[in-house]
Coordinates of C-alpha atoms in Angstrom, one line a residue:
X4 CA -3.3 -91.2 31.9
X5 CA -4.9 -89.8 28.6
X6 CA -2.8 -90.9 25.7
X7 CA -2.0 -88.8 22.9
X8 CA -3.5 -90.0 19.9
X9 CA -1.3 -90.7 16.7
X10 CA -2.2 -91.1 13.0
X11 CA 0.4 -92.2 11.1
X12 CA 0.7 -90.9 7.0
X13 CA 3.4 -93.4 5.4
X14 CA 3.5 -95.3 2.6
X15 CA 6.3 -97.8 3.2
X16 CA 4.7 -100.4 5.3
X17 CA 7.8 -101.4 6.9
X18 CA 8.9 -98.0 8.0
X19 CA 5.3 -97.4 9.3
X20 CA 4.9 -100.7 10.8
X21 CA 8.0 -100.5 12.7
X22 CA 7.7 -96.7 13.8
X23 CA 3.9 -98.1 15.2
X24 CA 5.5 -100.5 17.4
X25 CA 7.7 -98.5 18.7
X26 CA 5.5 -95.6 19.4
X27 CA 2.9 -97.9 21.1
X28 CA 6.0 -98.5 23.7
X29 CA 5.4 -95.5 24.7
X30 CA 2.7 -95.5 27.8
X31 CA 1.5 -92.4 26.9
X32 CA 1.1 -92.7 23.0
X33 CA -1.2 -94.4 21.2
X34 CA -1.4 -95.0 17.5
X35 CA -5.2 -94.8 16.4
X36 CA -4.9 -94.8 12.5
X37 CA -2.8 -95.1 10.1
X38 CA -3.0 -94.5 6.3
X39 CA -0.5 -95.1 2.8
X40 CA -1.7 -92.1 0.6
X41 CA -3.2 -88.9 1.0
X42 CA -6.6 -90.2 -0.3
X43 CA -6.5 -92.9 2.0
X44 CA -5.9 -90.5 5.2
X45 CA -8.8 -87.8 4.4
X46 CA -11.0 -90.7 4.0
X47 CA -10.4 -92.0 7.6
X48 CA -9.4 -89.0 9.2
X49 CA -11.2 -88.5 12.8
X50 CA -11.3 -85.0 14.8
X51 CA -10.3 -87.6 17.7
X52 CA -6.6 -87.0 16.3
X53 CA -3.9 -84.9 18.5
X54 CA -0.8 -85.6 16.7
X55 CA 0.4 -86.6 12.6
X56 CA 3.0 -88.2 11.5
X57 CA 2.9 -87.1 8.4
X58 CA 5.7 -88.8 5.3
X59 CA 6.1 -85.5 2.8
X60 CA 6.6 -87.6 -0.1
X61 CA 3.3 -89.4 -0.6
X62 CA 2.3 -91.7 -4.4
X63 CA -0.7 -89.7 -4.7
X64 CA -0.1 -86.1 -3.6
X65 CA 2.1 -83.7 -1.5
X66 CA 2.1 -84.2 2.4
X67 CA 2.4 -80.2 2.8
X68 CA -0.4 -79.7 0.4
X69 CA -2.4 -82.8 2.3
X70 CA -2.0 -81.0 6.3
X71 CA -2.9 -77.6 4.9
X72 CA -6.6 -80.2 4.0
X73 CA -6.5 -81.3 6.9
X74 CA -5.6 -78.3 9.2
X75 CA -8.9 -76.6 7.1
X76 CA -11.2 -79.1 8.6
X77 CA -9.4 -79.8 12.2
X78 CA -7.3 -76.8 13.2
X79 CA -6.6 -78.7 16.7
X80 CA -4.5 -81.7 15.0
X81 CA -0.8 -81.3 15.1
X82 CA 1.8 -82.5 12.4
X83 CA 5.1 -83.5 12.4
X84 CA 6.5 -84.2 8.4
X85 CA 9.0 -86.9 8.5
X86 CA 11.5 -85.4 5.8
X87 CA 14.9 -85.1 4.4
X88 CA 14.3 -82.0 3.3
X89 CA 15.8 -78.5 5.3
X90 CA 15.4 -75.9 2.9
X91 CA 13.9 -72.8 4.6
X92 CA 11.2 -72.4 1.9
X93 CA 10.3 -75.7 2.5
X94 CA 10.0 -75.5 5.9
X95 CA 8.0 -72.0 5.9
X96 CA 6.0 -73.5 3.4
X97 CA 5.1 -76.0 5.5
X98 CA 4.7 -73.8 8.8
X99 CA 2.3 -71.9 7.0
X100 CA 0.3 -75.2 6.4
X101 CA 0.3 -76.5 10.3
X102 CA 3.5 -77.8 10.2
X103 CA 4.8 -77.6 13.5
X104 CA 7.0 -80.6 13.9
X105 CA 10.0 -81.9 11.2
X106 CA 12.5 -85.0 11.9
X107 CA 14.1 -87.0 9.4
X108 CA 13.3 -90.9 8.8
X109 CA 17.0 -90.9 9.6
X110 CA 16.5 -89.8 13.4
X111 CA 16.7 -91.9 16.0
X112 CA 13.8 -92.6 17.3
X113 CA 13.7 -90.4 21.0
X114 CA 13.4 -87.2 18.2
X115 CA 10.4 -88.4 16.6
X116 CA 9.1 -89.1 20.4
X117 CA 10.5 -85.7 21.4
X118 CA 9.1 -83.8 18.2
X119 CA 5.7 -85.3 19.1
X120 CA 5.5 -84.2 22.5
X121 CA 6.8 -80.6 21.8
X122 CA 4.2 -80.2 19.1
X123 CA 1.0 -81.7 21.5
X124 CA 2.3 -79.1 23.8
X125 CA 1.6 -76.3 21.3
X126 CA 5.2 -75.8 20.7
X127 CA 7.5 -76.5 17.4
X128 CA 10.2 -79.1 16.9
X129 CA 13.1 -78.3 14.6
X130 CA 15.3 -81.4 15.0
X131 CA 19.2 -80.6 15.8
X132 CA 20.4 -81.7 12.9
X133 CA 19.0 -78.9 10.9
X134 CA 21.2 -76.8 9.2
X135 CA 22.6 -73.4 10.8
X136 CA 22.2 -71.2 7.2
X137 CA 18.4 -72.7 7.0
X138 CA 18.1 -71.9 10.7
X139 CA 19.2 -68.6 9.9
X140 CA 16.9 -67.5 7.2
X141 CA 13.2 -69.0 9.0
X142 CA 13.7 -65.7 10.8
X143 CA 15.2 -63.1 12.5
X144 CA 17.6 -64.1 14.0
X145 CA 17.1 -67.4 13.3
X146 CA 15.9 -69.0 16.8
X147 CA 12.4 -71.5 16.6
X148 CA 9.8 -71.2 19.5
X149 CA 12.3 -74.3 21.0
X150 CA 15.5 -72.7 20.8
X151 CA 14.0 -69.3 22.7
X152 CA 12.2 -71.9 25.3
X153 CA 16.3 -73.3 26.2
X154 CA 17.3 -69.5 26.7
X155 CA 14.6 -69.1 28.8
X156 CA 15.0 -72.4 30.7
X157 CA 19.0 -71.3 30.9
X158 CA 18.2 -68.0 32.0
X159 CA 16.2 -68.9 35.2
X160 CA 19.3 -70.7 36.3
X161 CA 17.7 -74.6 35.2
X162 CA 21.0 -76.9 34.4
X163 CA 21.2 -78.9 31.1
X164 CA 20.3 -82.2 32.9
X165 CA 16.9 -80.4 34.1
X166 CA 16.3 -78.7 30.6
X167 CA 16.9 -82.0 28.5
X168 CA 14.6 -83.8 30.8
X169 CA 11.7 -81.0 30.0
X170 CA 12.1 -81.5 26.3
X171 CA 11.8 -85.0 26.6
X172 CA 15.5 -85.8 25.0
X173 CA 18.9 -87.1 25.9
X174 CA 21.6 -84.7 27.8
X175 CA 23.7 -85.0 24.5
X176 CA 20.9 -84.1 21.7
X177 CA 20.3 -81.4 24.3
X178 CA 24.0 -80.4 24.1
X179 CA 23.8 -80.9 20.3
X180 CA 21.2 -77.9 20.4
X181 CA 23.0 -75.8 22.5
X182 CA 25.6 -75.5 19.8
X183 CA 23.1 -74.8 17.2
X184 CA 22.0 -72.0 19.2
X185 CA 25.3 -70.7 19.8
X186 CA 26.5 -70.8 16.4
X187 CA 22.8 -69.3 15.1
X188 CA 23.8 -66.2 17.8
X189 CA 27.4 -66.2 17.1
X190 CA 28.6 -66.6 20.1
X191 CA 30.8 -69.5 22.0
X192 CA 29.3 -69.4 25.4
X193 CA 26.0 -70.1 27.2
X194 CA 27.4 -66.8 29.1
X195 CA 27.5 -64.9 25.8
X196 CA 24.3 -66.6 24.1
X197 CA 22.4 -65.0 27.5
X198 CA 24.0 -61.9 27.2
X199 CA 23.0 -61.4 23.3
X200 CA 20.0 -62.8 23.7
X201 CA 18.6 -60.0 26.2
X202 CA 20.0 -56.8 24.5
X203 CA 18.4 -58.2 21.3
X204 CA 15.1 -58.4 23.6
X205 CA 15.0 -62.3 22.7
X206 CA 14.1 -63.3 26.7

């Protein structure tokens, strides 16, 4: 099994060493470099990278400013910023630099491992937490690349269980999701979500 190659950007060793040993659990991750600052990542970056980590708040620079570098030189690698912030400027500002993934430090871990499995995919992770209004304003009407993938998944009849598992995350982040979608669509039912969902030519 090819492992998907990980570069961790973090400058808190404790945080990054722990988030390492955790990842390397995973038998189909691998964590192949890892790096405290934004100087020290561009000087041992490798184009045999799939996937970043990527801490926002960096002591020599800004982690948006630092994948927008790197997605210059290798277009291929994927981020995911490990943030606190949910602003929707902040986080089309950081789309628009390769963004693709965000989770906060807070998450447990199954999101981070979620988030990077979604973004190696070519897809982009918006962890549930994220508020509705910021959800709301990243676009018309407010539903990521994710959230349109569940409709779809829902649509062709797949259950929860069998979407959740696709996602890579647990029946009740899943569920967590579903709400987020339903409120972004205001609606209160799977039933409804579908319905809106097709006359606004969403699936």
């Amino acid at each position: 099994m090819k492992k998907i190659r990980i570069m961790l950007i973090e400058d808190h060793n404790v945080f990054r060493e722990g988030l390492k040993k955790l990842l390397e659990l995973e038998e189909n991750m691998a964590v192949v470099a890892e790096a405290g600052s934004c100087r020290e990542a561009l000087d041992i970056l490798t184009k045999d990278i799939d996937v970043i980590l990527l801490d926002i708040g960096l002591p020599d620079g800004d982690g948006i400013e630092l994948a927008g570098k790197i997605k210059e030189k290798y277009p291929h690698i994927k981020h995911v910023a490990l943030t606190t912030y949910d602003d929707a400027i902040f986080i089309k500002k950081a789309m628009e630099c390769g963004i693709k993934g965000f989770v906060p430090k807070y998450a447990f871990f199954e999101e981070i491992r979620a988030a990077v499995l979604m973004t190696h995919r070519g897809g982009t992770y918006l962890y549930p937490g994220l508020s509705t209004n910021t959800l709301l304003n990243l676009a018309d009407p407010g539903l990521s690349e994710t959230d349109l993938h569940i409709l779809q998944l829902l649509a062709s009849g797949k259950n929860q269980k069998e979407i959740a598992g696709s996602l890579f995350i647990s029946l009740s982040t899943f569920r967590r999701r579903l709400r987020d979608i339903l409120a972004k669509l205001n609606v209160s039912s799977v039933e409804e979500a579908l319905t809106t969902a097709v006359k606004k030519g969403l699936i």
